mmCIF file with all atom_site columns, C-alpha atoms in Angstrom:
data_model
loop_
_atom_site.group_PDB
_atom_site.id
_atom_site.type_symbol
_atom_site.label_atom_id
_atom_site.label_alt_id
_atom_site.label_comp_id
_atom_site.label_asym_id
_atom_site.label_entity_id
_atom_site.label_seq_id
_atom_site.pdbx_PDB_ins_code
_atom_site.Cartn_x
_atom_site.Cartn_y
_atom_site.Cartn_z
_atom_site.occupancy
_atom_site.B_iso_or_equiv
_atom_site.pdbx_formal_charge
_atom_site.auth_seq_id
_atom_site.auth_comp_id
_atom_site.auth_asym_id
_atom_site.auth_atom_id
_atom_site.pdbx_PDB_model_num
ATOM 1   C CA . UNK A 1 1   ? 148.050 116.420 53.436 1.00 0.00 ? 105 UNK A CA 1
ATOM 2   C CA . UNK A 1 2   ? 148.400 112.717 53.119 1.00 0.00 ? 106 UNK A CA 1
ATOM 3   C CA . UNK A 1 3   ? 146.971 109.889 50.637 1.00 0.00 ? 107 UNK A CA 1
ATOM 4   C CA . UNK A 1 4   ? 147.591 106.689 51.986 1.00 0.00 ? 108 UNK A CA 1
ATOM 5   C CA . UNK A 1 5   ? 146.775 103.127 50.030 1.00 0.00 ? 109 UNK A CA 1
ATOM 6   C CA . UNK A 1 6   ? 146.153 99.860  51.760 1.00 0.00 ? 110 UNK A CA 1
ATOM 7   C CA . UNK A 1 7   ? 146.404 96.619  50.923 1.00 0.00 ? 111 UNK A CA 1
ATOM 8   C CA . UNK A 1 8   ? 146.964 93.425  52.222 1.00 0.00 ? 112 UNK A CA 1
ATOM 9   C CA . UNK A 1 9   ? 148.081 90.002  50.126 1.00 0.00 ? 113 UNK A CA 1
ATOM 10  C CA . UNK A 1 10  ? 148.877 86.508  50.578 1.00 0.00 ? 114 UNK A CA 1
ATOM 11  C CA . UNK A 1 11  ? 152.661 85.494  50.882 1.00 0.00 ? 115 UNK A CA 1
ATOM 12  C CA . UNK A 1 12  ? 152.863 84.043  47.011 1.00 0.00 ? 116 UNK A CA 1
ATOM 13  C CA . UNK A 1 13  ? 151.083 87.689  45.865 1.00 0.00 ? 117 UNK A CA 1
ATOM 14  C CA . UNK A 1 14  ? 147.508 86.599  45.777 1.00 0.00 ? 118 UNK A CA 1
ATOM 15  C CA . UNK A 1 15  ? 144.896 89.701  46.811 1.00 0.00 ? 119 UNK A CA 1
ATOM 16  C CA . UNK A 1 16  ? 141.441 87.155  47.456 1.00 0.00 ? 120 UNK A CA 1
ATOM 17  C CA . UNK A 1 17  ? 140.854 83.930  48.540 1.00 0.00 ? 121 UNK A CA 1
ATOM 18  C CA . UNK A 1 18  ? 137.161 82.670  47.469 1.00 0.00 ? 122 UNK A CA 1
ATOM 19  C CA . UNK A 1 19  ? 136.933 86.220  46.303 1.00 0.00 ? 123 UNK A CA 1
ATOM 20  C CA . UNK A 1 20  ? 137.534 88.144  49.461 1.00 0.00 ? 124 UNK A CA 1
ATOM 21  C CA . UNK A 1 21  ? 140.589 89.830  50.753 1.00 0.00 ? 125 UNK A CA 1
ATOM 22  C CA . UNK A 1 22  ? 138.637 88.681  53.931 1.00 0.00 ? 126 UNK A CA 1
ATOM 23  C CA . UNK A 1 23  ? 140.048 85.598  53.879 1.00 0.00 ? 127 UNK A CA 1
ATOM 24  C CA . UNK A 1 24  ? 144.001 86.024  52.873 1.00 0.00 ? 128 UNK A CA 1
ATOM 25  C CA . UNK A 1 25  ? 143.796 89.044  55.721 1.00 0.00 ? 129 UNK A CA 1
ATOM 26  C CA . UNK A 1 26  ? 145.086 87.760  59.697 1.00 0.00 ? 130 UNK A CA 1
ATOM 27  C CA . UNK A 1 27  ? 144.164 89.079  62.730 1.00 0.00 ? 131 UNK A CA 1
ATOM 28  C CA . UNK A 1 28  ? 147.102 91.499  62.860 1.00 0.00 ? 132 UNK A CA 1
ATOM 29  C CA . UNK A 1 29  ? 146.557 92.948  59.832 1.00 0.00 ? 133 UNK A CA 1
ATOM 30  C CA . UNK A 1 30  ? 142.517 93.679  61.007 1.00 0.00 ? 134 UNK A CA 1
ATOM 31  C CA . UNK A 1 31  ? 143.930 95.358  63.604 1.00 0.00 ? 135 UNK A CA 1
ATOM 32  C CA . UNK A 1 32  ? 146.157 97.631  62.134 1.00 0.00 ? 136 UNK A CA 1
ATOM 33  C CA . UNK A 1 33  ? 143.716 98.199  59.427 1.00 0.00 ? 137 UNK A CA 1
ATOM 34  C CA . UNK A 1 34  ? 140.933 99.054  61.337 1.00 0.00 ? 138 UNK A CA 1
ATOM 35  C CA . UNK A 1 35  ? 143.157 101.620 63.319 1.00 0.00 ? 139 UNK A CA 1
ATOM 36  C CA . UNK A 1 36  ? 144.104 102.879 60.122 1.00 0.00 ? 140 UNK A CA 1
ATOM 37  C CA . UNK A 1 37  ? 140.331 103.530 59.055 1.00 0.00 ? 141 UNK A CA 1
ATOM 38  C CA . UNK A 1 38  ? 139.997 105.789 62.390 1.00 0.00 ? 142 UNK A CA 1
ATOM 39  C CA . UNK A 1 39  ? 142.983 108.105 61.193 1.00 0.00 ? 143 UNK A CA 1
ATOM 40  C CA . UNK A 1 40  ? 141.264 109.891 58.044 1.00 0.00 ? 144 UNK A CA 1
ATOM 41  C CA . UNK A 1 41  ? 138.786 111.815 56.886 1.00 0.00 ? 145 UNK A CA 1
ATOM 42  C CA . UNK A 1 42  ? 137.380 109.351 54.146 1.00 0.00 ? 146 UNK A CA 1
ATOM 43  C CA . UNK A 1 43  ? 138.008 106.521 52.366 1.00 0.00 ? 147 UNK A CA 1
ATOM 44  C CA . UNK A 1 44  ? 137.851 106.079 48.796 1.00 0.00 ? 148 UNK A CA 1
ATOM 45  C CA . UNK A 1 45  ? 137.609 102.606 46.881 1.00 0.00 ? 149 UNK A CA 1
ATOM 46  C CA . UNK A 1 46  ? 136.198 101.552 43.683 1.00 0.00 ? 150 UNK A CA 1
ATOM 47  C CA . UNK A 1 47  ? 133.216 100.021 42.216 1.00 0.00 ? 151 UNK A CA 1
ATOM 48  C CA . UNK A 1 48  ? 134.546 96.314  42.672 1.00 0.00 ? 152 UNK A CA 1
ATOM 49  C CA . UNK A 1 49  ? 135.914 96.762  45.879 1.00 0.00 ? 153 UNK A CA 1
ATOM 50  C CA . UNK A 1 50  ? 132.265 97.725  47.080 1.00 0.00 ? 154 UNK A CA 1
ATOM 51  C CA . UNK A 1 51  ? 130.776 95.027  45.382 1.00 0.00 ? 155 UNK A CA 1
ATOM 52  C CA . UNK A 1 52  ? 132.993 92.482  46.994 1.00 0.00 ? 156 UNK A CA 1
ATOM 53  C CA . UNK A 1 53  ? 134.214 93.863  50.296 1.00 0.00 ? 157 UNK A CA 1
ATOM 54  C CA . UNK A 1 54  ? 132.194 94.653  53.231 1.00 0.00 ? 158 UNK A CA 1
ATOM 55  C CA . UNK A 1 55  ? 131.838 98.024  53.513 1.00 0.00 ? 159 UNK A CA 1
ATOM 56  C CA . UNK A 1 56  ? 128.007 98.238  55.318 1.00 0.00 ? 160 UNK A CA 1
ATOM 57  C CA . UNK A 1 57  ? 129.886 100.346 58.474 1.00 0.00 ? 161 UNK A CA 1
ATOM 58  C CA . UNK A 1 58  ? 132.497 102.748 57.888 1.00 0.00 ? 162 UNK A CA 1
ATOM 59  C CA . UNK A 1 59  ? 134.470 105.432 60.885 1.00 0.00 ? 163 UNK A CA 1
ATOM 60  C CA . UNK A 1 60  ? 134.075 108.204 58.409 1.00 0.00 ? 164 UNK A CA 1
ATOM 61  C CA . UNK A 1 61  ? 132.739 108.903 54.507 1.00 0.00 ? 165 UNK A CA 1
ATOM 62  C CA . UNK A 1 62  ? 132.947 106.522 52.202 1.00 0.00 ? 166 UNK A CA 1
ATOM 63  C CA . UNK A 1 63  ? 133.325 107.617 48.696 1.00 0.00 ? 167 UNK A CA 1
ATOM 64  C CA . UNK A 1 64  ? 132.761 104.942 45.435 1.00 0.00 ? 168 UNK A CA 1
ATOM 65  C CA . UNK A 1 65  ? 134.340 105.861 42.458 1.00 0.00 ? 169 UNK A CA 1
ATOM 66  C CA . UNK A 1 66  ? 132.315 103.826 39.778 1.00 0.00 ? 170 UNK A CA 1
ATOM 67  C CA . UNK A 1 67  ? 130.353 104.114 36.192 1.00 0.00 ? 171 UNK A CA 1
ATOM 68  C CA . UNK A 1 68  ? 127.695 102.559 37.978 1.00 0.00 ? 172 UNK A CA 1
ATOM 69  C CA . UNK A 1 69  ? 124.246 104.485 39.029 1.00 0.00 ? 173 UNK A CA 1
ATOM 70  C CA . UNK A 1 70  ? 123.648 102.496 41.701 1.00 0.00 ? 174 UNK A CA 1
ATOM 71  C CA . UNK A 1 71  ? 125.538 102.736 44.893 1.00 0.00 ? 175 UNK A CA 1
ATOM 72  C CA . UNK A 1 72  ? 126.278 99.051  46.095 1.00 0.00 ? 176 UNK A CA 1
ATOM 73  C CA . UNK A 1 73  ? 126.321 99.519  49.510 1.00 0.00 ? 177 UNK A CA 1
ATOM 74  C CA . UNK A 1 74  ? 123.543 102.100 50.218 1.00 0.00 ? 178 UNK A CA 1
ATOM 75  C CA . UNK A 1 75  ? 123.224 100.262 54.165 1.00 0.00 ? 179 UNK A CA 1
ATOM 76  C CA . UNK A 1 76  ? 126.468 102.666 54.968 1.00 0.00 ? 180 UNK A CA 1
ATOM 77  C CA . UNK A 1 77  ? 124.757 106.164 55.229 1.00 0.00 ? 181 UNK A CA 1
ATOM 78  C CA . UNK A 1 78  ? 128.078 107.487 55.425 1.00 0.00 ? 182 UNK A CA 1
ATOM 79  C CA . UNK A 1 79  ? 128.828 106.395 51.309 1.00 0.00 ? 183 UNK A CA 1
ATOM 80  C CA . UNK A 1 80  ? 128.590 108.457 48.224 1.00 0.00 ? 184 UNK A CA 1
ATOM 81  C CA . UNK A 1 81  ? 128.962 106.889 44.670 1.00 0.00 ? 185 UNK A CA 1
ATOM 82  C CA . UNK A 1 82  ? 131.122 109.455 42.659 1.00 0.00 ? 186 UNK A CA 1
ATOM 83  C CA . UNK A 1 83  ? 130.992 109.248 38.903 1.00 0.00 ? 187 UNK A CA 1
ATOM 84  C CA . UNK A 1 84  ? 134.244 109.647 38.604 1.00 0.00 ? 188 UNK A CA 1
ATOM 85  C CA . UNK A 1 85  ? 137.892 108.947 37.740 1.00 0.00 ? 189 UNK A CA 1
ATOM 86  C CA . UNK A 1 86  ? 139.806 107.742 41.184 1.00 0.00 ? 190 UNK A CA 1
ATOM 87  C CA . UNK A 1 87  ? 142.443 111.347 40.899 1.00 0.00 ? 191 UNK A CA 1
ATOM 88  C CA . UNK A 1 88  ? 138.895 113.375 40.406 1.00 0.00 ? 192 UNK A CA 1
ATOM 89  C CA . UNK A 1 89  ? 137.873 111.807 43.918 1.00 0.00 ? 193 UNK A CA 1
ATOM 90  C CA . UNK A 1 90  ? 140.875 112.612 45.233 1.00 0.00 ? 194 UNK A CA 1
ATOM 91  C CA . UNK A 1 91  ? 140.392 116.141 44.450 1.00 0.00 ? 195 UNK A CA 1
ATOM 92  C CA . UNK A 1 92  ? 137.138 116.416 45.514 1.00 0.00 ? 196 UNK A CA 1
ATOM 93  C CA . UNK A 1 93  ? 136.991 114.579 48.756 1.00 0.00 ? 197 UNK A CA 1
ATOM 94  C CA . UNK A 1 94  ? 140.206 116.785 50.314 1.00 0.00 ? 198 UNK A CA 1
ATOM 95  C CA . UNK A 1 95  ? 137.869 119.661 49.155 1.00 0.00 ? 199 UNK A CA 1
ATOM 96  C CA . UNK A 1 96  ? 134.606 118.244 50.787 1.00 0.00 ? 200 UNK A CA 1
ATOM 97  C CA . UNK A 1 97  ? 136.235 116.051 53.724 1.00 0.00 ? 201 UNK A CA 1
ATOM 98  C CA . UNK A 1 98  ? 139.617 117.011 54.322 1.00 0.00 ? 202 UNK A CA 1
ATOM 99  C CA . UNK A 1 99  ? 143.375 116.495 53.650 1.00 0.00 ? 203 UNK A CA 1
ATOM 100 C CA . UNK A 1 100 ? 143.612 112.885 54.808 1.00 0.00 ? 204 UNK A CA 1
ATOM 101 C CA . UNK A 1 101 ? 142.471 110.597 52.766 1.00 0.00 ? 205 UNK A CA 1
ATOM 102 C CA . UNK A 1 102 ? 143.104 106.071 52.687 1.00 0.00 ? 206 UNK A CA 1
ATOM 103 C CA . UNK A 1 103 ? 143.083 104.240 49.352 1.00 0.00 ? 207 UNK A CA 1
ATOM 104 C CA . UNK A 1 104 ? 141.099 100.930 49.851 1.00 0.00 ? 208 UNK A CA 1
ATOM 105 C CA . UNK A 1 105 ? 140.686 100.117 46.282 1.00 0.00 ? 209 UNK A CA 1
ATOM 106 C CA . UNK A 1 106 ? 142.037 97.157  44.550 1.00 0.00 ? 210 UNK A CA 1
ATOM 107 C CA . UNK A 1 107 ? 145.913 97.064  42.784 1.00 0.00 ? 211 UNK A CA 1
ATOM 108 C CA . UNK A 1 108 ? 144.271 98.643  39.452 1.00 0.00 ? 212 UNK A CA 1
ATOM 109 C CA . UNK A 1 109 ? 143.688 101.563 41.188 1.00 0.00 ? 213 UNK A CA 1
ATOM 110 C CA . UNK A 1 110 ? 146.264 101.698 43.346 1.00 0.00 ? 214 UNK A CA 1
ATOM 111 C CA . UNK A 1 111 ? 148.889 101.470 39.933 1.00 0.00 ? 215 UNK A CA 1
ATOM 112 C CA . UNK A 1 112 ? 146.960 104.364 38.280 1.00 0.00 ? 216 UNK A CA 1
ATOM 113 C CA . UNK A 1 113 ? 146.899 106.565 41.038 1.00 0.00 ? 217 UNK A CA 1
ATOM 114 C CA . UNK A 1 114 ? 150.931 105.893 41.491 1.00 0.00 ? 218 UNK A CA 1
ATOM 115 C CA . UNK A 1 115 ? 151.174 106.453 37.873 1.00 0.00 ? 219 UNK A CA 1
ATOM 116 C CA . UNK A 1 116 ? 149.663 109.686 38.424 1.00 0.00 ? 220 UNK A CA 1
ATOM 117 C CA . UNK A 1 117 ? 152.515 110.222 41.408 1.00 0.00 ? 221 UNK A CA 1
ATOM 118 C CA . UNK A 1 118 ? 148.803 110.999 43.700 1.00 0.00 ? 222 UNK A CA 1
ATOM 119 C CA . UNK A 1 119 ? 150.317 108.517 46.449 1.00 0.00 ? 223 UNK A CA 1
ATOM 120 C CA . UNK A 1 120 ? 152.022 109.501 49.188 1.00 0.00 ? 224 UNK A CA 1
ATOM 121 C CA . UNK A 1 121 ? 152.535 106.006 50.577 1.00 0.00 ? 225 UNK A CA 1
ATOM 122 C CA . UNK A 1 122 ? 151.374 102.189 51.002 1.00 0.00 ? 226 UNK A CA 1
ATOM 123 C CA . UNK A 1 123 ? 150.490 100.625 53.823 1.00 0.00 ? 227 UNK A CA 1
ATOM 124 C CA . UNK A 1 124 ? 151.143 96.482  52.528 1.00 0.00 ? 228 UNK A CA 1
ATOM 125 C CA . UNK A 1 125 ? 150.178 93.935  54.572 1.00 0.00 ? 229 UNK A CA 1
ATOM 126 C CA . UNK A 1 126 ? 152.000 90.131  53.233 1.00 0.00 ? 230 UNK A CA 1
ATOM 127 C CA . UNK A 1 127 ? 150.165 87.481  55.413 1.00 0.00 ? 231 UNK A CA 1
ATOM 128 C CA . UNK A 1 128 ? 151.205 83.548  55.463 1.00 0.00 ? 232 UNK A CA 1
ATOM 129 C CA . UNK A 1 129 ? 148.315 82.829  53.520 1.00 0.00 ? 233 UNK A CA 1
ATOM 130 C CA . UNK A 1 130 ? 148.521 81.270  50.133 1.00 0.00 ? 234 UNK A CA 1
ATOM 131 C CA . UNK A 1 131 ? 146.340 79.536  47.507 1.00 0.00 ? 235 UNK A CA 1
ATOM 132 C CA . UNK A 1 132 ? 144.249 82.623  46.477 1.00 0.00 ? 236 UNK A CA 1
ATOM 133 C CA . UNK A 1 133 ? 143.518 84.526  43.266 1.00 0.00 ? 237 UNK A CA 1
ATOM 134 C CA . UNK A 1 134 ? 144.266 87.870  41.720 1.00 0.00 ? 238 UNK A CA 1
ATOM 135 C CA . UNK A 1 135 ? 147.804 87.635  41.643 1.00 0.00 ? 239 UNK A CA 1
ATOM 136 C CA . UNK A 1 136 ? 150.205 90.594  41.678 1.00 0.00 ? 240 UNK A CA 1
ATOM 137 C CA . UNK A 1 137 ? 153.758 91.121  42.218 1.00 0.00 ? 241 UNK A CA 1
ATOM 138 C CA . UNK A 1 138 ? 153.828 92.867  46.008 1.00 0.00 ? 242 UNK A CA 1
ATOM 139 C CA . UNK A 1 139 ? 157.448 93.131  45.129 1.00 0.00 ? 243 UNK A CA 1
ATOM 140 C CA . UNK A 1 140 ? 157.272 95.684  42.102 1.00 0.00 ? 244 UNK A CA 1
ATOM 141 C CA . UNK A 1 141 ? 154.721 97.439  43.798 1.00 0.00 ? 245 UNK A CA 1
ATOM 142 C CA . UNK A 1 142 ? 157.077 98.171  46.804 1.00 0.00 ? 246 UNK A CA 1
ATOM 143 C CA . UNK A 1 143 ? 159.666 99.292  44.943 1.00 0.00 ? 247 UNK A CA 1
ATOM 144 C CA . UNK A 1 144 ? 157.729 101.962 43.229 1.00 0.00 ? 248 UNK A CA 1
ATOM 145 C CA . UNK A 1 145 ? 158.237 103.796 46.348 1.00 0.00 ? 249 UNK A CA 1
ATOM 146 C CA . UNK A 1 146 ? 161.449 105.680 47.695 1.00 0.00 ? 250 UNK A CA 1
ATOM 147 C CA . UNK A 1 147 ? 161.696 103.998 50.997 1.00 0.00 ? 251 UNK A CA 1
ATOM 148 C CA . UNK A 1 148 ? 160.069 101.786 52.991 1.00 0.00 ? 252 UNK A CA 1
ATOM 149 C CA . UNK A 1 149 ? 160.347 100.025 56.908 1.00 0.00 ? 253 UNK A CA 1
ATOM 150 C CA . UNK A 1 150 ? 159.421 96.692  57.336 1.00 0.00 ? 254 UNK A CA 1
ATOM 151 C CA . UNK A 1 151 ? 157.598 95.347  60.822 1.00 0.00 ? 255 UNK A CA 1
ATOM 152 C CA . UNK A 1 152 ? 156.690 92.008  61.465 1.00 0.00 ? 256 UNK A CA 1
ATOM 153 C CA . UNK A 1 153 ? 153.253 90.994  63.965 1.00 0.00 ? 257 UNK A CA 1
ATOM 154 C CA . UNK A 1 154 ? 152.269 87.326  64.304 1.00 0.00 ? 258 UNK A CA 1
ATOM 155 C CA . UNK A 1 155 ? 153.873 86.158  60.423 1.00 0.00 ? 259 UNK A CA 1
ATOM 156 C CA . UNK A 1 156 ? 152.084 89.034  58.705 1.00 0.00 ? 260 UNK A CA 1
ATOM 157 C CA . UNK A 1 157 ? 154.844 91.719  57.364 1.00 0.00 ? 261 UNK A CA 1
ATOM 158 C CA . UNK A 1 158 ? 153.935 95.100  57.341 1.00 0.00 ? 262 UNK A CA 1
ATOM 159 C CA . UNK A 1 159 ? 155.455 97.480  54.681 1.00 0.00 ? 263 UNK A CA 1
ATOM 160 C CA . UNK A 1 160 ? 155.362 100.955 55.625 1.00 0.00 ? 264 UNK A CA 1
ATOM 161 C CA . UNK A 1 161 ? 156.345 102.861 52.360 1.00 0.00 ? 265 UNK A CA 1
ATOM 162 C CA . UNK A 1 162 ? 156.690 106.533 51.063 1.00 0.00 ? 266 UNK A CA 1
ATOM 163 C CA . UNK A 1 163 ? 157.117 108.482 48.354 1.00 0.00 ? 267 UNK A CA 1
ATOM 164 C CA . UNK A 1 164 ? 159.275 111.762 48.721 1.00 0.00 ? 268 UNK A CA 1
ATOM 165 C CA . UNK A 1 165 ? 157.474 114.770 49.381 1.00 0.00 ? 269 UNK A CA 1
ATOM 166 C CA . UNK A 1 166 ? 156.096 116.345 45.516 1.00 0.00 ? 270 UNK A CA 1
#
């Protein structure tokens, strides 16, 4: 049983550039994250994330946790809107899909989910890029975690960390 989050940010913290994490993400970090994608059994993000992410093609289910009625990115036939809280998905889709199970959503729901000790790591990708918006402290978020290894692929930094088992 695993729940993994993702996330990659600029070098001075920043999460989108022109309001993508598209464009603070490099080529080493699409790699890995893609590879990551093919790993699990879904993928949950939130309502946001859909809205400004491209999510049209997924490797497996996609579930959106968001008060919305209207599922932003009916082109994947593999998503599901959920009505639901972000643990509540969690639940459900290790019921419905299986045991492993990738965070994609933003740092909001990342925080909450860590706050509810749901996480069993982060994957953190810090890329050279700088300049963005949606600032956060990659830092603090780290150290929320009991341990973590560091790799390095073409200046982006990869943060491999984990919480201890529950």
């Amino acid at each position: 049983m695993s729940t993994i989050a993702t996330l990659v940010v600029g070098r001075d913290g920043s999460t989108t550039k022109d309001a993508t994490s598209r464009n603070i993400s490099s080529s080493a970090d699409r790699a890995s994250f893609l590879n990551r994608r093919r790993q699990v059994d879904v993928i949950i993000i939130g309502g946001n994330t859909a809205r400004s992410e491209p999510y049209s093609r997924t490797p497996v289910p996609l579930i959106i946790c968001s008060r919305s009625s209207i599922n932003p990115v009916v082109e994947n036939e593999k998503s599901e809107l959920w009505n639901c809280s972000p643990d509540e998905a969690i639940d459900k889709a290790r019921k419905v899909f299986g045991e492993n199970i990738l965070i994609e959503g933003g740092y909001s729901m990342i925080s909450e989910l860590l706050d509810a000790n749901l996480l069993d790591g982060l994957e953190l990708s810090v890329t050279p890029e700088t300049g963005g918006e949606g600032f956060i402290d990659w830092k603090e978020l780290i150290a929320r975690f009991d341990s973590y290894e560091i790799t390095e692929d073409e200046g982006t930094f990869f943060y491999h960390a984990i919480k201890k088992q529950k």
